[in-house]
Amino acid sequence: MKKLINHTDTVLAESLDGFAAAHADIVTLGAEYQFVRRRHTRPGKVALISGGGSGHEPLHTGFVGHGMLDAACPGQVFTSPTPNQMLAAAESVDTGAGVLFIVKNYSGDMMNFQMAAEMLDRDNATVIVNDDVAVENSTYTTGRRGVAGTLIVEKIVGAAAERGESLAALKALGDAVNKATASMGVALTSCTVPAAGKPTFQIGPDEMEMGVGIHGEPGRRRVKMTGADEIAAELTGAVLKDLQLRPGQPVILLVNGFGGTPTLELYVMVHAALKVLGAAGVKVVRHLTGSYVTSLEMAGCSITVTAVDPAQLALWDAPVHTAALRWGM
Amino acid sequence: MKKLINHTDTVLAESLDGFAAAHADIVTLGAEYQFVRRRHTRPGKVALISGGGSGHEPLHTGFVGHGMLDAACPGQVFTSPTPNQMLAAAESVDTGAGVLFIVKNYSGDMMNFQMAAEMLDRDNATVIVNDDVAVENSTYTTGRRGVAGTLIVEKIVGAAAERGESLAALKALGDAVNKATASMGVALTSCTVPAAGKPTFQIGPDEMEMGVGIHGEPGRRRVKMTGADEIAAELTGAVLKDLQLRPGQPVILLVNGFGGTPTLELYVMVHAALKVLGAAGVKVVRHLTGSYVTSLEMAGCSITVTAVDPAQLALWDAPVHTAALRWGM
């Protein structure tokens, strides 16, 4: 295992210290590395809290800040944070308007966030993200997995929270955006969890895992490598089949790298995905391309499509100021 | 070779098509993929043009837009663009105030940009970036290589150009920022150029290349892997030795991933670098952390330090709107 770390048991703490130092204008770090929170909160604004296993950076800590999350709870690599972390985060950032948890659908996260929600003596609600159309149920999941679409849910709901919308309205909006979002990914290589010290899975030099999860979980099938056009056709096709969009439907397209994919290749995938979306009559009105929801250094990518109405598009366009997403300010 | 591409001979064109589509609000693509230019130019503003081999994305195309470059000329992967590309770019974006070329110091780029400068029937000047302190002369270089510090030169000079400064002033500013900038990198793995189909260099499972170039060129020495603190101490130490800063000097710190490095690890390196800079009494006033000047999917990172005065810091903070760097707008 070759990694830029000191020890496997200090990698998360040192990374969070580095993150907090680099983005001290935006975030502060909670005691004992329980959470990353935005430096400034505003009374009357519903607090948005997410979190999950680390190793998917910039998700979620990189999305803490104006227009997106109020706090993120980082678990150890690919391991859910604890209910105590979520409670500490909620106590820190709730200003009285309530707390909305945004949770990726993995059994560990679901259990721990649910426990925190039950223990929390404040108004709260939960949006569950399950955008991955690759498989029903999975290694760590009952039902579909939550993957890169989480970013889109967090951005749109975050903008609405910034505008002062109520907890109930934000919960409904989050559910609606999740429902209008579908993703599927492919892996060319495995990743290596620092504490494990060896690749999560084995894959041949001419194979890819179609429908892979963001922890390297198995997808639909292990197949021989093909070209970008063919890969994009399968990923985008599965996403479109799930969403059943009308011709002319405006969508956001997110082509997301898993951590080890050159930007050069991500844009080849954009080009390939656009051909499929164009042929389907879907109208891409916004793009996001980059490695935003990663699996450490895994090579591969996912394609996410979110159908948006004009109000949701305006929320996507609204100012955001986080470590990893920033525009309009 | 596992890559998200269709054919090695179409990867660049398809990637540029995807890039231009995804960022159509910011850029347009010149005929025959000769250059990427910003959609809107302003009369009276000096045109900033850079370029170089592809495979380092988002450098340079991702830095075209308001507050940074007017055009970027992409060569084939790790191959200089041609003088014709630079001439076509200059004809396209010069509005009469002259052209400033920003060139990384590699023999091929230097020769071709110089040829373009001589052929160009417009006022022009050239800033040469040679921030890599690892080695004097190298595989493709006479003198030091230009690496991640190029981003900082392009951002600061770009902001000054936006403010309407003259060609002579911008040339002087670029030279000054380059002189105040030093970088050094380390590679844990090789990258694979698509057309070559095999790794650029071989490296053992417990080795790293200290002082590597951004094309995988040899650095100072091949050594056994050590911890992040030790690696950061060597990289940052070499940079500080070169810059000879006074205590309290304000600097920008760029921790740059080479394309295959998890963000989790980059922030471990930020944490490690800050200890060295703190011990040296240097004051980090701005951070940038991410994979901005890459070597395809190479694992590793570089550390760049730029000493800034208050005017240069204000230019760094000035609004920028490009595909890869965006703030203040």
PDB file of C-alpha atoms in Angstrom, chain A residues 153-280:
ATOM      1  CA  VAL A 153     -29.612  16.937  -3.168  1.00  0.00           C
ATOM      2  CA  GLU A 154     -27.316  18.777  -0.763  1.00  0.00           C
ATOM      3  CA  LYS A 155     -26.821  21.703  -3.158  1.00  0.00           C
ATOM      4  CA  ILE A 156     -30.485  22.270  -4.016  1.00  0.00           C
ATOM      5  CA  VAL A 157     -31.812  21.730  -0.491  1.00  0.00           C
ATOM      6  CA  GLY A 158     -28.938  23.795   0.905  1.00  0.00           C
ATOM      7  CA  ALA A 159     -29.901  26.753  -1.265  1.00  0.00           C
ATOM      8  CA  ALA A 160     -33.535  26.463  -0.180  1.00  0.00           C
ATOM      9  CA  ALA A 161     -32.493  26.352   3.479  1.00  0.00           C
ATOM     10  CA  GLU A 162     -30.432  29.488   2.925  1.00  0.00           C
ATOM     11  CA  ARG A 163     -33.577  31.201   1.652  1.00  0.00           C
ATOM     12  CA  GLY A 164     -35.315  30.396   4.932  1.00  0.00           C
ATOM     13  CA  GLU A 165     -37.625  27.567   3.902  1.00  0.00           C
ATOM     14  CA  SER A 166     -39.202  25.448   6.634  1.00  0.00           C
ATOM     15  CA  LEU A 167     -38.076  22.024   7.789  1.00  0.00           C
ATOM     16  CA  ALA A 168     -41.153  20.413   6.250  1.00  0.00           C
ATOM     17  CA  ALA A 169     -40.619  22.185   2.927  1.00  0.00           C
ATOM     18  CA  LEU A 170     -36.954  21.194   2.839  1.00  0.00           C
ATOM     19  CA  LYS A 171     -37.758  17.583   3.631  1.00  0.00           C
ATOM     20  CA  ALA A 172     -40.282  17.526   0.779  1.00  0.00           C
ATOM     21  CA  LEU A 173     -37.825  19.212  -1.580  1.00  0.00           C
ATOM     22  CA  GLY A 174     -35.041  16.782  -0.688  1.00  0.00           C
ATOM     23  CA  ASP A 175     -37.294  13.794  -1.277  1.00  0.00           C
ATOM     24  CA  ALA A 176     -38.398  15.230  -4.614  1.00  0.00           C
ATOM     25  CA  VAL A 177     -34.845  15.908  -5.816  1.00  0.00           C
ATOM     26  CA  ASN A 178     -33.753  12.433  -4.744  1.00  0.00           C
ATOM     27  CA  LYS A 179     -36.637  10.921  -6.657  1.00  0.00           C
ATOM     28  CA  ALA A 180     -35.675  12.909  -9.768  1.00  0.00           C
ATOM     29  CA  THR A 181     -32.038  11.799  -9.523  1.00  0.00           C
ATOM     30  CA  ALA A 182     -30.437   8.615 -10.814  1.00  0.00           C
ATOM     31  CA  SER A 183     -26.812   7.492 -11.012  1.00  0.00           C
ATOM     32  CA  MET A 184     -24.712   4.560 -12.108  1.00  0.00           C
ATOM     33  CA  GLY A 185     -20.957   3.995 -11.975  1.00  0.00           C
ATOM     34  CA  VAL A 186     -18.160   1.861 -13.353  1.00  0.00           C
ATOM     35  CA  ALA A 187     -14.816   0.935 -11.797  1.00  0.00           C
ATOM     36  CA  LEU A 188     -11.634   0.140 -13.688  1.00  0.00           C
ATOM     37  CA  THR A 189      -9.530  -0.449 -10.580  1.00  0.00           C
ATOM     38  CA  SER A 190     -10.095  -1.072  -6.903  1.00  0.00           C
ATOM     39  CA  CYS A 191      -9.285   1.248  -4.037  1.00  0.00           C
ATOM     40  CA  THR A 192      -7.315   0.393  -0.912  1.00  0.00           C
ATOM     41  CA  VAL A 193      -8.701   1.295   2.506  1.00  0.00           C
ATOM     42  CA  PRO A 194      -5.707   2.429   4.607  1.00  0.00           C
ATOM     43  CA  ALA A 195      -6.574   0.240   7.603  1.00  0.00           C
ATOM     44  CA  ALA A 196      -7.050  -2.808   5.352  1.00  0.00           C
ATOM     45  CA  GLY A 197      -3.759  -2.296   3.529  1.00  0.00           C
ATOM     46  CA  LYS A 198      -4.825  -4.218   0.439  1.00  0.00           C
ATOM     47  CA  PRO A 199      -7.221  -3.623  -2.470  1.00  0.00           C
ATOM     48  CA  THR A 200     -10.908  -3.955  -1.611  1.00  0.00           C
ATOM     49  CA  PHE A 201     -11.449  -6.211  -4.612  1.00  0.00           C
ATOM     50  CA  GLN A 202      -9.460  -7.901  -7.343  1.00  0.00           C
ATOM     51  CA  ILE A 203     -10.068  -7.015 -10.965  1.00  0.00           C
ATOM     52  CA  GLY A 204      -8.308  -8.232 -14.087  1.00  0.00           C
ATOM     53  CA  PRO A 205      -6.199  -5.973 -16.342  1.00  0.00           C
ATOM     54  CA  ASP A 206      -8.920  -6.025 -19.019  1.00  0.00           C
ATOM     55  CA  GLU A 207     -12.001  -5.992 -16.791  1.00  0.00           C
ATOM     56  CA  MET A 208     -14.332  -3.390 -15.346  1.00  0.00           C
ATOM     57  CA  GLU A 209     -17.048  -3.559 -12.695  1.00  0.00           C
ATOM     58  CA  MET A 210     -20.237  -2.196 -14.225  1.00  0.00           C
ATOM     59  CA  GLY A 211     -22.561  -0.682 -11.627  1.00  0.00           C
ATOM     60  CA  VAL A 212     -19.903  -0.535  -8.895  1.00  0.00           C
ATOM     61  CA  GLY A 213     -20.709   1.086  -5.546  1.00  0.00           C
ATOM     62  CA  ILE A 214     -18.650   3.864  -4.006  1.00  0.00           C
ATOM     63  CA  HIS A 215     -17.017   1.443  -1.565  1.00  0.00           C
ATOM     64  CA  GLY A 216     -16.057  -0.902  -4.377  1.00  0.00           C
ATOM     65  CA  GLU A 217     -19.144  -3.038  -3.819  1.00  0.00           C
ATOM     66  CA  PRO A 218     -20.091  -5.329  -6.691  1.00  0.00           C
ATOM     67  CA  GLY A 219     -22.367  -3.890  -9.314  1.00  0.00           C
ATOM     68  CA  ARG A 220     -24.359  -5.577 -12.022  1.00  0.00           C
ATOM     69  CA  ARG A 221     -21.619  -7.548 -13.665  1.00  0.00           C
ATOM     70  CA  ARG A 222     -17.930  -7.901 -14.265  1.00  0.00           C
ATOM     71  CA  VAL A 223     -17.225  -7.387 -17.951  1.00  0.00           C
ATOM     72  CA  LYS A 224     -14.380  -6.861 -20.394  1.00  0.00           C
ATOM     73  CA  MET A 225     -13.265  -3.266 -20.887  1.00  0.00           C
ATOM     74  CA  THR A 226     -14.968  -1.465 -23.754  1.00  0.00           C
ATOM     75  CA  GLY A 227     -14.774   2.049 -25.157  1.00  0.00           C
ATOM     76  CA  ALA A 228     -16.028   5.213 -23.493  1.00  0.00           C
ATOM     77  CA  ASP A 229     -19.026   5.480 -25.820  1.00  0.00           C
ATOM     78  CA  GLU A 230     -20.209   1.991 -24.974  1.00  0.00           C
ATOM     79  CA  ILE A 231     -19.661   2.515 -21.238  1.00  0.00           C
ATOM     80  CA  ALA A 232     -21.468   5.847 -21.271  1.00  0.00           C
ATOM     81  CA  ALA A 233     -24.330   4.312 -23.231  1.00  0.00           C
ATOM     82  CA  GLU A 234     -24.824   1.633 -20.593  1.00  0.00           C
ATOM     83  CA  LEU A 235     -24.536   3.991 -17.601  1.00  0.00           C
ATOM     84  CA  THR A 236     -26.651   6.744 -19.106  1.00  0.00           C
ATOM     85  CA  GLY A 237     -29.129   4.264 -20.518  1.00  0.00           C
ATOM     86  CA  ALA A 238     -29.721   2.718 -17.096  1.00  0.00           C
ATOM     87  CA  VAL A 239     -30.185   6.157 -15.578  1.00  0.00           C
ATOM     88  CA  LEU A 240     -32.662   7.233 -18.265  1.00  0.00           C
ATOM     89  CA  LYS A 241     -34.578   3.967 -17.993  1.00  0.00           C
ATOM     90  CA  ASP A 242     -35.030   4.638 -14.302  1.00  0.00           C
ATOM     91  CA  LEU A 243     -36.042   8.278 -14.626  1.00  0.00           C
ATOM     92  CA  GLN A 244     -38.450   7.913 -17.563  1.00  0.00           C
ATOM     93  CA  LEU A 245     -38.089  11.553 -18.628  1.00  0.00           C
ATOM     94  CA  ARG A 246     -40.258  13.352 -21.137  1.00  0.00           C
ATOM     95  CA  PRO A 247     -38.561  14.745 -24.274  1.00  0.00           C
ATOM     96  CA  GLY A 248     -37.211  18.232 -23.642  1.00  0.00           C
ATOM     97  CA  GLN A 249     -36.944  17.666 -19.873  1.00  0.00           C
ATOM     98  CA  PRO A 250     -34.243  19.970 -18.429  1.00  0.00           C
ATOM     99  CA  VAL A 251     -31.614  18.050 -16.449  1.00  0.00           C
ATOM    100  CA  ILE A 252     -28.371  18.549 -14.563  1.00  0.00           C
ATOM    101  CA  LEU A 253     -25.597  16.192 -15.707  1.00  0.00           C
ATOM    102  CA  LEU A 254     -22.917  15.222 -13.187  1.00  0.00           C
ATOM    103  CA  VAL A 255     -19.995  13.192 -14.513  1.00  0.00           C
ATOM    104  CA  ASN A 256     -18.183  12.217 -11.359  1.00  0.00           C
ATOM    105  CA  GLY A 257     -14.698  10.730 -11.077  1.00  0.00           C
ATOM    106  CA  PHE A 258     -14.012   8.169  -8.363  1.00  0.00           C
ATOM    107  CA  GLY A 259     -10.630   9.591  -7.391  1.00  0.00           C
ATOM    108  CA  GLY A 260      -8.147   7.976  -9.771  1.00  0.00           C
ATOM    109  CA  THR A 261      -9.579   9.088 -13.101  1.00  0.00           C
ATOM    110  CA  PRO A 262      -7.807  11.756 -15.166  1.00  0.00           C
ATOM    111  CA  THR A 263      -9.875  14.851 -15.907  1.00  0.00           C
ATOM    112  CA  LEU A 264      -9.028  14.269 -19.577  1.00  0.00           C
ATOM    113  CA  GLU A 265     -11.072  11.050 -19.446  1.00  0.00           C
ATOM    114  CA  LEU A 266     -13.964  12.546 -17.493  1.00  0.00           C
ATOM    115  CA  TYR A 267     -14.585  14.983 -20.321  1.00  0.00           C
ATOM    116  CA  VAL A 268     -14.461  12.131 -22.851  1.00  0.00           C
ATOM    117  CA  MET A 269     -17.274  10.631 -20.766  1.00  0.00           C
ATOM    118  CA  VAL A 270     -19.158  13.950 -20.815  1.00  0.00           C
ATOM    119  CA  HIS A 271     -18.905  13.948 -24.586  1.00  0.00           C
ATOM    120  CA  ALA A 272     -20.105  10.339 -24.738  1.00  0.00           C
ATOM    121  CA  ALA A 273     -22.975  10.861 -22.277  1.00  0.00           C
ATOM    122  CA  LEU A 274     -24.202  13.922 -24.164  1.00  0.00           C
ATOM    123  CA  LYS A 275     -24.648  11.841 -27.296  1.00  0.00           C
ATOM    124  CA  VAL A 276     -26.934   9.452 -25.409  1.00  0.00           C
ATOM    125  CA  LEU A 277     -28.866  12.216 -23.692  1.00  0.00           C
ATOM    126  CA  GLY A 278     -29.218  14.118 -26.950  1.00  0.00           C
ATOM    127  CA  ALA A 279     -30.551  11.051 -28.729  1.00  0.00           C
ATOM    128  CA  ALA A 280     -33.094  10.634 -25.914  1.00  0.00           C
TER     129      ALA A 280
END
